[in-house]
């Protein structure tokens, strides 16, 4: 049993301008958010790794009906390929498209204290 990446540690890292993920010891999967087990093979030995803070937009969408607790509307979110991991984040500034290069630009936090990374075009 290894030290799993906790949500608190992940959040602290995002606030610190870093991204942490988990690298599966049993398969090649890397996850971009804290997970108790590998989503691919179910192994529980996920090693905490630093993810790159620059990546490429895998897919994006604009949120017009946000989750409860978020007032803002019409903001863009993107799933970003960061090395081997994928991570959902908010997009700052200009709208990005699939395949665009983006970099971590900060974070956003909702009323429940849930932290999400923000990305912007580079
Ligand atoms: Zn695995």
PDB file of N, CA and C in Angstrom, residues 23-122:
ATOM      1  N   UNK A  23       0.359   7.719 -10.937  1.00  0.00           N
ATOM      2  CA  UNK A  23       0.841   6.807 -11.966  1.00  0.00           C
ATOM      3  C   UNK A  23       0.667   5.378 -11.463  1.00  0.00           C
ATOM      4  N   UNK A  24      -0.062   4.596 -12.262  1.00  0.00           N
ATOM      5  CA  UNK A  24      -0.369   3.226 -11.853  1.00  0.00           C
ATOM      6  C   UNK A  24       0.872   2.337 -11.934  1.00  0.00           C
ATOM      7  N   UNK A  25       1.090   1.561 -10.879  1.00  0.00           N
ATOM      8  CA  UNK A  25       2.217   0.647 -10.863  1.00  0.00           C
ATOM      9  C   UNK A  25       1.964  -0.630 -11.647  1.00  0.00           C
ATOM     10  N   UNK A  26       0.721  -0.880 -12.043  1.00  0.00           N
ATOM     11  CA  UNK A  26       0.370  -2.120 -12.730  1.00  0.00           C
ATOM     12  C   UNK A  26       0.164  -1.955 -14.233  1.00  0.00           C
ATOM     13  N   UNK A  27      -0.224  -0.760 -14.647  1.00  0.00           N
ATOM     14  CA  UNK A  27      -0.417  -0.524 -16.073  1.00  0.00           C
ATOM     15  C   UNK A  27       0.119   0.866 -16.389  1.00  0.00           C
ATOM     16  N   UNK A  28      -0.056   1.331 -17.593  1.00  0.00           N
ATOM     17  CA  UNK A  28       0.538   2.600 -18.004  1.00  0.00           C
ATOM     18  C   UNK A  28      -0.335   3.813 -17.716  1.00  0.00           C
ATOM     19  N   UNK A  29      -1.424   3.607 -16.995  1.00  0.00           N
ATOM     20  CA  UNK A  29      -2.359   4.695 -16.790  1.00  0.00           C
ATOM     21  C   UNK A  29      -1.804   5.758 -15.847  1.00  0.00           C
ATOM     22  N   UNK A  30      -1.988   7.019 -16.205  1.00  0.00           N
ATOM     23  CA  UNK A  30      -1.703   8.132 -15.308  1.00  0.00           C
ATOM     24  C   UNK A  30      -2.986   8.930 -15.152  1.00  0.00           C
ATOM     25  N   UNK A  31      -3.356   9.194 -13.904  1.00  0.00           N
ATOM     26  CA  UNK A  31      -4.581   9.955 -13.656  1.00  0.00           C
ATOM     27  C   UNK A  31      -4.215  11.362 -13.195  1.00  0.00           C
ATOM     28  N   UNK A  32      -5.072  12.333 -13.530  1.00  0.00           N
ATOM     29  CA  UNK A  32      -4.775  13.722 -13.224  1.00  0.00           C
ATOM     30  C   UNK A  32      -5.435  14.235 -11.969  1.00  0.00           C
ATOM     31  N   UNK A  33      -6.221  13.389 -11.322  1.00  0.00           N
ATOM     32  CA  UNK A  33      -6.875  13.783 -10.072  1.00  0.00           C
ATOM     33  C   UNK A  33      -6.733  12.636  -9.080  1.00  0.00           C
ATOM     34  N   UNK A  34      -6.904  12.930  -7.783  1.00  0.00           N
ATOM     35  CA  UNK A  34      -6.756  11.865  -6.787  1.00  0.00           C
ATOM     36  C   UNK A  34      -7.750  10.737  -7.014  1.00  0.00           C
ATOM     37  N   UNK A  35      -7.248   9.536  -7.011  1.00  0.00           N
ATOM     38  CA  UNK A  35      -8.102   8.358  -7.193  1.00  0.00           C
ATOM     39  C   UNK A  35      -7.658   7.301  -6.190  1.00  0.00           C
ATOM     40  N   UNK A  36      -8.624   6.578  -5.657  1.00  0.00           N
ATOM     41  CA  UNK A  36      -8.303   5.504  -4.725  1.00  0.00           C
ATOM     42  C   UNK A  36      -7.720   4.306  -5.464  1.00  0.00           C
ATOM     43  N   UNK A  37      -8.108   4.169  -6.715  1.00  0.00           N
ATOM     44  CA  UNK A  37      -7.646   3.027  -7.488  1.00  0.00           C
ATOM     45  C   UNK A  37      -7.520   3.439  -8.945  1.00  0.00           C
ATOM     46  N   UNK A  38      -6.707   2.701  -9.660  1.00  0.00           N
ATOM     47  CA  UNK A  38      -6.526   2.968 -11.086  1.00  0.00           C
ATOM     48  C   UNK A  38      -7.845   2.739 -11.830  1.00  0.00           C
ATOM     49  N   UNK A  39      -8.309   3.740 -12.595  1.00  0.00           N
ATOM     50  CA  UNK A  39      -9.578   3.563 -13.309  1.00  0.00           C
ATOM     51  C   UNK A  39      -9.482   2.542 -14.442  1.00  0.00           C
ATOM     52  N   UNK A  40      -8.263   2.212 -14.831  1.00  0.00           N
ATOM     53  CA  UNK A  40      -8.075   1.273 -15.941  1.00  0.00           C
ATOM     54  C   UNK A  40      -8.033  -0.174 -15.453  1.00  0.00           C
ATOM     55  N   UNK A  41      -7.213  -0.449 -14.440  1.00  0.00           N
ATOM     56  CA  UNK A  41      -7.037  -1.842 -14.017  1.00  0.00           C
ATOM     57  C   UNK A  41      -7.455  -2.095 -12.572  1.00  0.00           C
ATOM     58  N   UNK A  42      -7.791  -1.044 -11.843  1.00  0.00           N
ATOM     59  CA  UNK A  42      -8.275  -1.233 -10.479  1.00  0.00           C
ATOM     60  C   UNK A  42      -7.188  -1.384  -9.432  1.00  0.00           C
ATOM     61  N   UNK A  43      -5.916  -1.338  -9.844  1.00  0.00           N
ATOM     62  CA  UNK A  43      -4.823  -1.454  -8.877  1.00  0.00           C
ATOM     63  C   UNK A  43      -4.851  -0.268  -7.912  1.00  0.00           C
ATOM     64  N   UNK A  44      -4.390  -0.518  -6.699  1.00  0.00           N
ATOM     65  CA  UNK A  44      -4.425   0.543  -5.703  1.00  0.00           C
ATOM     66  C   UNK A  44      -3.061   1.183  -5.471  1.00  0.00           C
ATOM     67  N   UNK A  45      -2.049   0.715  -6.176  1.00  0.00           N
ATOM     68  CA  UNK A  45      -0.736   1.346  -5.968  1.00  0.00           C
ATOM     69  C   UNK A  45      -0.472   2.439  -6.999  1.00  0.00           C
ATOM     70  N   UNK A  46      -1.148   3.550  -6.785  1.00  0.00           N
ATOM     71  CA  UNK A  46      -0.932   4.718  -7.625  1.00  0.00           C
ATOM     72  C   UNK A  46       0.157   5.569  -6.975  1.00  0.00           C
ATOM     73  N   UNK A  47       1.227   5.794  -7.717  1.00  0.00           N
ATOM     74  CA  UNK A  47       2.330   6.603  -7.210  1.00  0.00           C
ATOM     75  C   UNK A  47       2.079   8.061  -7.569  1.00  0.00           C
ATOM     76  N   UNK A  48       2.241   8.945  -6.587  1.00  0.00           N
ATOM     77  CA  UNK A  48       2.029  10.366  -6.849  1.00  0.00           C
ATOM     78  C   UNK A  48       3.157  10.913  -7.720  1.00  0.00           C
ATOM     79  N   UNK A  49       2.761  11.585  -8.777  1.00  0.00           N
ATOM     80  CA  UNK A  49       3.745  12.147  -9.704  1.00  0.00           C
ATOM     81  C   UNK A  49       3.382  13.604  -9.998  1.00  0.00           C
ATOM     82  N   UNK A  50       4.399  14.397 -10.341  1.00  0.00           N
ATOM     83  CA  UNK A  50       4.176  15.749 -10.824  1.00  0.00           C
ATOM     84  C   UNK A  50       3.780  15.685 -12.282  1.00  0.00           C
ATOM     85  N   UNK A  51       2.703  16.378 -12.617  1.00  0.00           N
ATOM     86  CA  UNK A  51       2.289  16.452 -14.017  1.00  0.00           C
ATOM     87  C   UNK A  51       2.835  17.729 -14.626  1.00  0.00           C
ATOM     88  N   UNK A  52       3.048  17.719 -15.936  1.00  0.00           N
ATOM     89  CA  UNK A  52       3.428  18.975 -16.596  1.00  0.00           C
ATOM     90  C   UNK A  52       2.315  20.003 -16.436  1.00  0.00           C
ATOM     91  N   UNK A  53       2.682  21.270 -16.395  1.00  0.00           N
ATOM     92  CA  UNK A  53       1.664  22.326 -16.262  1.00  0.00           C
ATOM     93  C   UNK A  53       1.324  22.928 -17.624  1.00  0.00           C
ATOM     94  N   UNK A  54       1.892  22.361 -18.676  1.00  0.00           N
ATOM     95  CA  UNK A  54       1.502  22.757 -20.022  1.00  0.00           C
ATOM     96  C   UNK A  54       1.019  21.522 -20.764  1.00  0.00           C
ATOM     97  N   UNK A  55       0.005  21.729 -21.581  1.00  0.00           N
ATOM     98  CA  UNK A  55      -0.530  20.590 -22.303  1.00  0.00           C
ATOM     99  C   UNK A  55      -1.284  21.030 -23.532  1.00  0.00           C
ATOM    100  N   UNK A  56      -2.066  20.098 -24.050  1.00  0.00           N
ATOM    101  CA  UNK A  56      -2.793  20.310 -25.298  1.00  0.00           C
ATOM    102  C   UNK A  56      -4.269  20.023 -25.051  1.00  0.00           C
ATOM    103  N   UNK A  57      -5.123  20.887 -25.590  1.00  0.00           N
ATOM    104  CA  UNK A  57      -6.566  20.712 -25.404  1.00  0.00           C
ATOM    105  C   UNK A  57      -7.022  19.442 -26.117  1.00  0.00           C
ATOM    106  N   UNK A  58      -7.617  18.540 -25.333  1.00  0.00           N
ATOM    107  CA  UNK A  58      -8.164  17.301 -25.894  1.00  0.00           C
ATOM    108  C   UNK A  58      -9.591  17.532 -26.368  1.00  0.00           C
ATOM    109  N   UNK A  59     -10.368  18.187 -25.529  1.00  0.00           N
ATOM    110  CA  UNK A  59     -11.719  18.571 -25.913  1.00  0.00           C
ATOM    111  C   UNK A  59     -12.139  19.740 -25.047  1.00  0.00           C
ATOM    112  N   UNK A  60     -13.118  20.497 -25.534  1.00  0.00           N
ATOM    113  CA  UNK A  60     -13.544  21.670 -24.769  1.00  0.00           C
ATOM    114  C   UNK A  60     -15.036  21.852 -24.932  1.00  0.00           C
ATOM    115  N   UNK A  61     -15.625  22.574 -23.992  1.00  0.00           N
ATOM    116  CA  UNK A  61     -17.034  22.896 -24.099  1.00  0.00           C
ATOM    117  C   UNK A  61     -17.312  24.171 -23.322  1.00  0.00           C
ATOM    118  N   UNK A  62     -18.405  24.817 -23.631  1.00  0.00           N
ATOM    119  CA  UNK A  62     -18.795  26.016 -22.899  1.00  0.00           C
ATOM    120  C   UNK A  62     -19.968  25.675 -21.991  1.00  0.00           C
ATOM    121  N   UNK A  63     -19.830  26.048 -20.719  1.00  0.00           N
ATOM    122  CA  UNK A  63     -20.837  25.720 -19.721  1.00  0.00           C
ATOM    123  C   UNK A  63     -21.846  26.871 -19.624  1.00  0.00           C
ATOM    124  N   UNK A  64     -23.064  26.612 -20.064  1.00  0.00           N
ATOM    125  CA  UNK A  64     -24.104  27.629 -19.957  1.00  0.00           C
ATOM    126  C   UNK A  64     -25.016  27.388 -18.764  1.00  0.00           C
ATOM    127  N   UNK A  65     -25.051  26.162 -18.281  1.00  0.00           N
ATOM    128  CA  UNK A  65     -25.824  25.844 -17.083  1.00  0.00           C
ATOM    129  C   UNK A  65     -24.850  25.242 -16.070  1.00  0.00           C
ATOM    130  N   UNK A  66     -24.259  26.096 -15.241  1.00  0.00           N
ATOM    131  CA  UNK A  66     -23.199  25.625 -14.354  1.00  0.00           C
ATOM    132  C   UNK A  66     -23.733  24.804 -13.190  1.00  0.00           C
ATOM    133  N   UNK A  67     -22.852  24.047 -12.542  1.00  0.00           N
ATOM    134  CA  UNK A  67     -23.258  23.316 -11.346  1.00  0.00           C
ATOM    135  C   UNK A  67     -23.685  24.278 -10.244  1.00  0.00           C
ATOM    136  N   UNK A  68     -24.459  23.773  -9.324  1.00  0.00           N
ATOM    137  CA  UNK A  68     -24.922  24.570  -8.206  1.00  0.00           C
ATOM    138  C   UNK A  68     -23.739  25.193  -7.468  1.00  0.00           C
ATOM    139  N   UNK A  69     -23.878  26.442  -7.091  1.00  0.00           N
ATOM    140  CA  UNK A  69     -22.807  27.108  -6.350  1.00  0.00           C
ATOM    141  C   UNK A  69     -21.915  27.956  -7.224  1.00  0.00           C
ATOM    142  N   UNK A  70     -22.076  27.838  -8.531  1.00  0.00           N
ATOM    143  CA  UNK A  70     -21.281  28.664  -9.433  1.00  0.00           C
ATOM    144  C   UNK A  70     -22.223  29.617 -10.155  1.00  0.00           C
ATOM    145  N   UNK A  71     -21.979  30.905  -9.985  1.00  0.00           N
ATOM    146  CA  UNK A  71     -22.868  31.925 -10.538  1.00  0.00           C
ATOM    147  C   UNK A  71     -22.571  32.206 -12.004  1.00  0.00           C
ATOM    148  N   UNK A  72     -21.325  32.088 -12.328  1.00  0.00           N
ATOM    149  CA  UNK A  72     -20.875  32.480 -13.651  1.00  0.00           C
ATOM    150  C   UNK A  72     -21.483  31.575 -14.721  1.00  0.00           C
ATOM    151  N   UNK A  73     -21.794  32.159 -15.859  1.00  0.00           N
ATOM    152  CA  UNK A  73     -22.319  31.393 -16.973  1.00  0.00           C
ATOM    153  C   UNK A  73     -21.516  31.657 -18.232  1.00  0.00           C
ATOM    154  N   UNK A  74     -21.577  30.722 -19.147  1.00  0.00           N
ATOM    155  CA  UNK A  74     -20.930  30.927 -20.427  1.00  0.00           C
ATOM    156  C   UNK A  74     -19.422  30.860 -20.358  1.00  0.00           C
ATOM    157  N   UNK A  75     -18.905  30.100 -19.419  1.00  0.00           N
ATOM    158  CA  UNK A  75     -17.448  29.953 -19.362  1.00  0.00           C
ATOM    159  C   UNK A  75     -17.041  28.655 -20.036  1.00  0.00           C
ATOM    160  N   UNK A  76     -15.794  28.641 -20.445  1.00  0.00           N
ATOM    161  CA  UNK A  76     -15.295  27.479 -21.177  1.00  0.00           C
ATOM    162  C   UNK A  76     -14.508  26.567 -20.246  1.00  0.00           C
ATOM    163  N   UNK A  77     -14.705  25.290 -20.415  1.00  0.00           N
ATOM    164  CA  UNK A  77     -13.875  24.301 -19.731  1.00  0.00           C
ATOM    165  C   UNK A  77     -13.217  23.442 -20.805  1.00  0.00           C
ATOM    166  N   UNK A  78     -12.082  22.871 -20.442  1.00  0.00           N
ATOM    167  CA  UNK A  78     -11.376  22.023 -21.393  1.00  0.00           C
ATOM    168  C   UNK A  78     -10.803  20.823 -20.661  1.00  0.00           C
ATOM    169  N   UNK A  79     -10.759  19.712 -21.356  1.00  0.00           N
ATOM    170  CA  UNK A  79      -9.988  18.575 -20.883  1.00  0.00           C
ATOM    171  C   UNK A  79      -8.643  18.665 -21.591  1.00  0.00           C
ATOM    172  N   UNK A  80      -7.598  18.729 -20.770  1.00  0.00           N
ATOM    173  CA  UNK A  80      -6.263  18.990 -21.288  1.00  0.00           C
ATOM    174  C   UNK A  80      -5.406  17.739 -21.130  1.00  0.00           C
ATOM    175  N   UNK A  81      -4.719  17.384 -22.189  1.00  0.00           N
ATOM    176  CA  UNK A  81      -3.729  16.303 -22.114  1.00  0.00           C
ATOM    177  C   UNK A  81      -2.453  16.871 -21.519  1.00  0.00           C
ATOM    178  N   UNK A  82      -2.090  16.365 -20.353  1.00  0.00           N
ATOM    179  CA  UNK A  82      -0.860  16.782 -19.678  1.00  0.00           C
ATOM    180  C   UNK A  82       0.042  15.562 -19.621  1.00  0.00           C
ATOM    181  N   UNK A  83       0.922  15.437 -20.568  1.00  0.00           N
ATOM    182  CA  UNK A  83       1.711  14.214 -20.634  1.00  0.00           C
ATOM    183  C   UNK A  83       0.766  13.040 -20.809  1.00  0.00           C
ATOM    184  N   UNK A  84       0.810  12.093 -19.876  1.00  0.00           N
ATOM    185  CA  UNK A  84      -0.022  10.896 -19.971  1.00  0.00           C
ATOM    186  C   UNK A  84      -1.378  11.058 -19.299  1.00  0.00           C
ATOM    187  N   UNK A  85      -1.578  12.159 -18.616  1.00  0.00           N
ATOM    188  CA  UNK A  85      -2.811  12.350 -17.852  1.00  0.00           C
ATOM    189  C   UNK A  85      -3.744  13.325 -18.563  1.00  0.00           C
ATOM    190  N   UNK A  86      -5.009  13.250 -18.195  1.00  0.00           N
ATOM    191  CA  UNK A  86      -5.996  14.201 -18.684  1.00  0.00           C
ATOM    192  C   UNK A  86      -6.643  14.877 -17.495  1.00  0.00           C
ATOM    193  N   UNK A  87      -6.858  16.175 -17.629  1.00  0.00           N
ATOM    194  CA  UNK A  87      -7.390  16.931 -16.511  1.00  0.00           C
ATOM    195  C   UNK A  87      -8.386  17.961 -17.014  1.00  0.00           C
ATOM    196  N   UNK A  88      -9.501  18.076 -16.291  1.00  0.00           N
ATOM    197  CA  UNK A  88     -10.526  19.064 -16.612  1.00  0.00           C
ATOM    198  C   UNK A  88     -10.183  20.373 -15.915  1.00  0.00           C
ATOM    199  N   UNK A  89     -10.268  21.465 -16.639  1.00  0.00           N
ATOM    200  CA  UNK A  89     -10.032  22.765 -16.015  1.00  0.00           C
ATOM    201  C   UNK A  89     -10.822  23.857 -16.696  1.00  0.00           C
ATOM    202  N   UNK A  90     -10.895  24.996 -16.026  1.00  0.00           N
ATOM    203  CA  UNK A  90     -11.516  26.175 -16.613  1.00  0.00           C
ATOM    204  C   UNK A  90     -10.542  26.835 -17.561  1.00  0.00           C
ATOM    205  N   UNK A  91     -11.085  27.531 -18.558  1.00  0.00           N
ATOM    206  CA  UNK A  91     -10.236  28.233 -19.518  1.00  0.00           C
ATOM    207  C   UNK A  91     -10.331  29.728 -19.256  1.00  0.00           C
ATOM    208  N   UNK A  92      -9.183  30.368 -19.100  1.00  0.00           N
ATOM    209  CA  UNK A  92      -9.096  31.817 -18.923  1.00  0.00           C
ATOM    210  C   UNK A  92      -8.853  32.487 -20.259  1.00  0.00           C
ATOM    211  N   UNK A  93      -9.316  33.712 -20.364  1.00  0.00           N
ATOM    212  CA  UNK A  93      -8.961  34.526 -21.522  1.00  0.00           C
ATOM    213  C   UNK A  93      -9.621  34.036 -22.792  1.00  0.00           C
ATOM    214  N   UNK A  94      -8.851  34.040 -23.857  1.00  0.00           N
ATOM    215  CA  UNK A  94      -9.422  33.704 -25.153  1.00  0.00           C
ATOM    216  C   UNK A  94      -9.875  32.242 -25.215  1.00  0.00           C
ATOM    217  N   UNK A  95     -10.873  32.013 -26.041  1.00  0.00           N
ATOM    218  CA  UNK A  95     -11.395  30.671 -26.238  1.00  0.00           C
ATOM    219  C   UNK A  95     -10.336  29.797 -26.906  1.00  0.00           C
ATOM    220  N   UNK A  96     -10.238  28.570 -26.440  1.00  0.00           N
ATOM    221  CA  UNK A  96      -9.271  27.650 -27.032  1.00  0.00           C
ATOM    222  C   UNK A  96     -10.010  26.573 -27.815  1.00  0.00           C
ATOM    223  N   UNK A  97      -9.290  25.942 -28.726  1.00  0.00           N
ATOM    224  CA  UNK A  97      -9.856  24.866 -29.522  1.00  0.00           C
ATOM    225  C   UNK A  97      -9.066  23.589 -29.326  1.00  0.00           C
ATOM    226  N   UNK A  98      -9.638  22.499 -29.819  1.00  0.00           N
ATOM    227  CA  UNK A  98      -8.969  21.198 -29.731  1.00  0.00           C
ATOM    228  C   UNK A  98      -7.598  21.291 -30.405  1.00  0.00           C
ATOM    229  N   UNK A  99      -6.572  20.812 -29.693  1.00  0.00           N
ATOM    230  CA  UNK A  99      -5.221  20.810 -30.241  1.00  0.00           C
ATOM    231  C   UNK A  99      -4.403  22.038 -29.875  1.00  0.00           C
ATOM    232  N   UNK A 100      -5.050  23.035 -29.261  1.00  0.00           N
ATOM    233  CA  UNK A 100      -4.313  24.234 -28.852  1.00  0.00           C
ATOM    234  C   UNK A 100      -3.424  23.939 -27.647  1.00  0.00           C
ATOM    235  N   UNK A 101      -2.290  24.625 -27.592  1.00  0.00           N
ATOM    236  CA  UNK A 101      -1.411  24.529 -26.427  1.00  0.00           C
ATOM    237  C   UNK A 101      -1.928  25.444 -25.333  1.00  0.00           C
ATOM    238  N   UNK A 102      -1.980  24.920 -24.140  1.00  0.00           N
ATOM    239  CA  UNK A 102      -2.419  25.714 -22.989  1.00  0.00           C
ATOM    240  C   UNK A 102      -1.458  25.471 -21.824  1.00  0.00           C
ATOM    241  N   UNK A 103      -1.489  26.400 -20.869  1.00  0.00           N
ATOM    242  CA  UNK A 103      -0.664  26.267 -19.676  1.00  0.00           C
ATOM    243  C   UNK A 103      -1.504  26.591 -18.449  1.00  0.00           C
ATOM    244  N   UNK A 104      -1.127  26.005 -17.339  1.00  0.00           N
ATOM    245  CA  UNK A 104      -1.800  26.283 -16.078  1.00  0.00           C
ATOM    246  C   UNK A 104      -1.690  27.776 -15.780  1.00  0.00           C
ATOM    247  N   UNK A 105      -2.816  28.401 -15.465  1.00  0.00           N
ATOM    248  CA  UNK A 105      -2.798  29.852 -15.235  1.00  0.00           C
ATOM    249  C   UNK A 105      -3.276  30.217 -13.841  1.00  0.00           C
ATOM    250  N   UNK A 106      -3.715  29.249 -13.081  1.00  0.00           N
ATOM    251  CA  UNK A 106      -4.201  29.547 -11.744  1.00  0.00           C
ATOM    252  C   UNK A 106      -5.232  28.515 -11.344  1.00  0.00           C
ATOM    253  N   UNK A 107      -6.146  28.927 -10.487  1.00  0.00           N
ATOM    254  CA  UNK A 107      -7.186  27.987 -10.065  1.00  0.00           C
ATOM    255  C   UNK A 107      -8.447  28.745  -9.729  1.00  0.00           C
ATOM    256  N   UNK A 108      -9.515  28.020  -9.648  1.00  0.00           N
ATOM    257  CA  UNK A 108     -10.787  28.598  -9.244  1.00  0.00           C
ATOM    258  C   UNK A 108     -11.334  27.754  -8.103  1.00  0.00           C
ATOM    259  N   UNK A 109     -12.136  28.384  -7.264  1.00  0.00           N
ATOM    260  CA  UNK A 109     -12.652  27.675  -6.100  1.00  0.00           C
ATOM    261  C   UNK A 109     -14.119  28.025  -5.933  1.00  0.00           C
ATOM    262  N   UNK A 110     -14.937  27.032  -5.702  1.00  0.00           N
ATOM    263  CA  UNK A 110     -16.360  27.324  -5.533  1.00  0.00           C
ATOM    264  C   UNK A 110     -16.710  27.439  -4.043  1.00  0.00           C
ATOM    265  N   UNK A 111     -17.982  27.628  -3.782  1.00  0.00           N
ATOM    266  CA  UNK A 111     -18.421  27.868  -2.396  1.00  0.00           C
ATOM    267  C   UNK A 111     -18.131  26.697  -1.473  1.00  0.00           C
ATOM    268  N   UNK A 112     -18.069  25.506  -2.038  1.00  0.00           N
ATOM    269  CA  UNK A 112     -17.773  24.326  -1.221  1.00  0.00           C
ATOM    270  C   UNK A 112     -16.275  24.144  -1.015  1.00  0.00           C
ATOM    271  N   UNK A 113     -15.495  25.061  -1.576  1.00  0.00           N
ATOM    272  CA  UNK A 113     -14.049  24.952  -1.434  1.00  0.00           C
ATOM    273  C   UNK A 113     -13.429  23.980  -2.416  1.00  0.00           C
ATOM    274  N   UNK A 114     -14.222  23.576  -3.408  1.00  0.00           N
ATOM    275  CA  UNK A 114     -13.681  22.682  -4.410  1.00  0.00           C
ATOM    276  C   UNK A 114     -12.811  23.487  -5.369  1.00  0.00           C
ATOM    277  N   UNK A 115     -11.596  23.052  -5.526  1.00  0.00           N
ATOM    278  CA  UNK A 115     -10.622  23.772  -6.334  1.00  0.00           C
ATOM    279  C   UNK A 115     -10.477  23.099  -7.692  1.00  0.00           C
ATOM    280  N   UNK A 116     -10.436  23.916  -8.727  1.00  0.00           N
ATOM    281  CA  UNK A 116     -10.207  23.395 -10.070  1.00  0.00           C
ATOM    282  C   UNK A 116      -9.137  24.246 -10.743  1.00  0.00           C
ATOM    283  N   UNK A 117      -8.272  23.603 -11.498  1.00  0.00           N
ATOM    284  CA  UNK A 117      -7.242  24.378 -12.191  1.00  0.00           C
ATOM    285  C   UNK A 117      -7.830  25.213 -13.318  1.00  0.00           C
ATOM    286  N   UNK A 118      -7.138  26.278 -13.654  1.00  0.00           N
ATOM    287  CA  UNK A 118      -7.490  27.103 -14.814  1.00  0.00           C
ATOM    288  C   UNK A 118      -6.337  27.045 -15.800  1.00  0.00           C
ATOM    289  N   UNK A 119      -6.703  27.068 -17.052  1.00  0.00           N
ATOM    290  CA  UNK A 119      -5.693  27.041 -18.109  1.00  0.00           C
ATOM    291  C   UNK A 119      -5.905  28.241 -19.025  1.00  0.00           C
ATOM    292  N   UNK A 120      -4.837  28.643 -19.705  1.00  0.00           N
ATOM    293  CA  UNK A 120      -4.968  29.681 -20.723  1.00  0.00           C
ATOM    294  C   UNK A 120      -4.097  29.330 -21.913  1.00  0.00           C
ATOM    295  N   UNK A 121      -4.466  29.878 -23.057  1.00  0.00           N
ATOM    296  CA  UNK A 121      -3.711  29.614 -24.285  1.00  0.00           C
ATOM    297  C   UNK A 121      -2.288  30.150 -24.138  1.00  0.00           C
ATOM    298  N   UNK A 122      -1.342  29.453 -24.722  1.00  0.00           N
ATOM    299  CA  UNK A 122       0.043  29.924 -24.705  1.00  0.00           C
ATOM    300  C   UNK A 122       0.507  30.173 -26.140  1.00  0.00           C
TER     301      UNK A 122
END
